[in-house]
Amino acid sequence: RLLNGTSGKLHWREAGERERLWTIDPAHPIAAGVPEHFELPNEEMYGEPFMIAGDAKVIFISWFEGGEVFRSGFTLQRGYGRLFYFRPGHEAFPTYYDPNVLKVLANAIRWAKPTLSMPYPKTHAPDPLEKLSPKTFEFSKVGIIKS
């Protein structure tokens, strides 16, 4: 909720309804290889209004057997972080065995993987104020003896 910037409020019911997911942004990397639409035979219904951030980029919209629609897959960018919300899935239904759901999840993992490399800054010591001469150090004089 903090990253979304809203309450996330939505409507829902658990009735094992058919869900049809529509891919509305087929050019997005998360939608790669996902058909124009696919169906899940039994799902928990989530419905609009769904309070999501105004900058969300919607990729999937769901339609449910009871007539509701829902923005069921969207991305958010927060700083250098990428977030993906995907609605399908409920402990009572075998959603995660569906090949299209697995494809979306695999694509989302690849998409969300950090790509910005932030190398550790290299520092350069300034030239000394005075000329330095090489020094030798004898361990035995400070109580450290090599064996």
mmCIF file with all atom_site columns, C-alpha atoms in Angstrom, residues 25 40-41 78 100 119:
data_model
loop_
_atom_site.group_PDB
_atom_site.id
_atom_site.type_symbol
_atom_site.label_atom_id
_atom_site.label_alt_id
_atom_site.label_comp_id
_atom_site.label_asym_id
_atom_site.label_entity_id
_atom_site.label_seq_id
_atom_site.pdbx_PDB_ins_code
_atom_site.Cartn_x
_atom_site.Cartn_y
_atom_site.Cartn_z
_atom_site.occupancy
_atom_site.B_iso_or_equiv
_atom_site.pdbx_formal_charge
_atom_site.auth_seq_id
_atom_site.auth_comp_id
_atom_site.auth_asym_id
_atom_site.auth_atom_id
_atom_site.pdbx_PDB_model_num
ATOM 1 C CA . ASP A 1 25  ? -0.504  -4.102  -23.725 1.00 0.00 ? 25  ASP A CA 1
ATOM 2 C CA . LEU A 1 40  ? -9.086  -19.614 -15.816 1.00 0.00 ? 40  LEU A CA 1
ATOM 3 C CA . PRO A 1 41  ? -12.063 -21.853 -14.987 1.00 0.00 ? 41  PRO A CA 1
ATOM 4 C CA . ARG A 1 78  ? 9.479   3.379   -7.680  1.00 0.00 ? 78  ARG A CA 1
ATOM 5 C CA . ASN A 1 100 ? -0.247  -18.717 -19.289 1.00 0.00 ? 100 ASN A CA 1
ATOM 6 C CA . PRO A 1 119 ? 29.436  0.744   -9.566  1.00 0.00 ? 119 PRO A CA 1
#
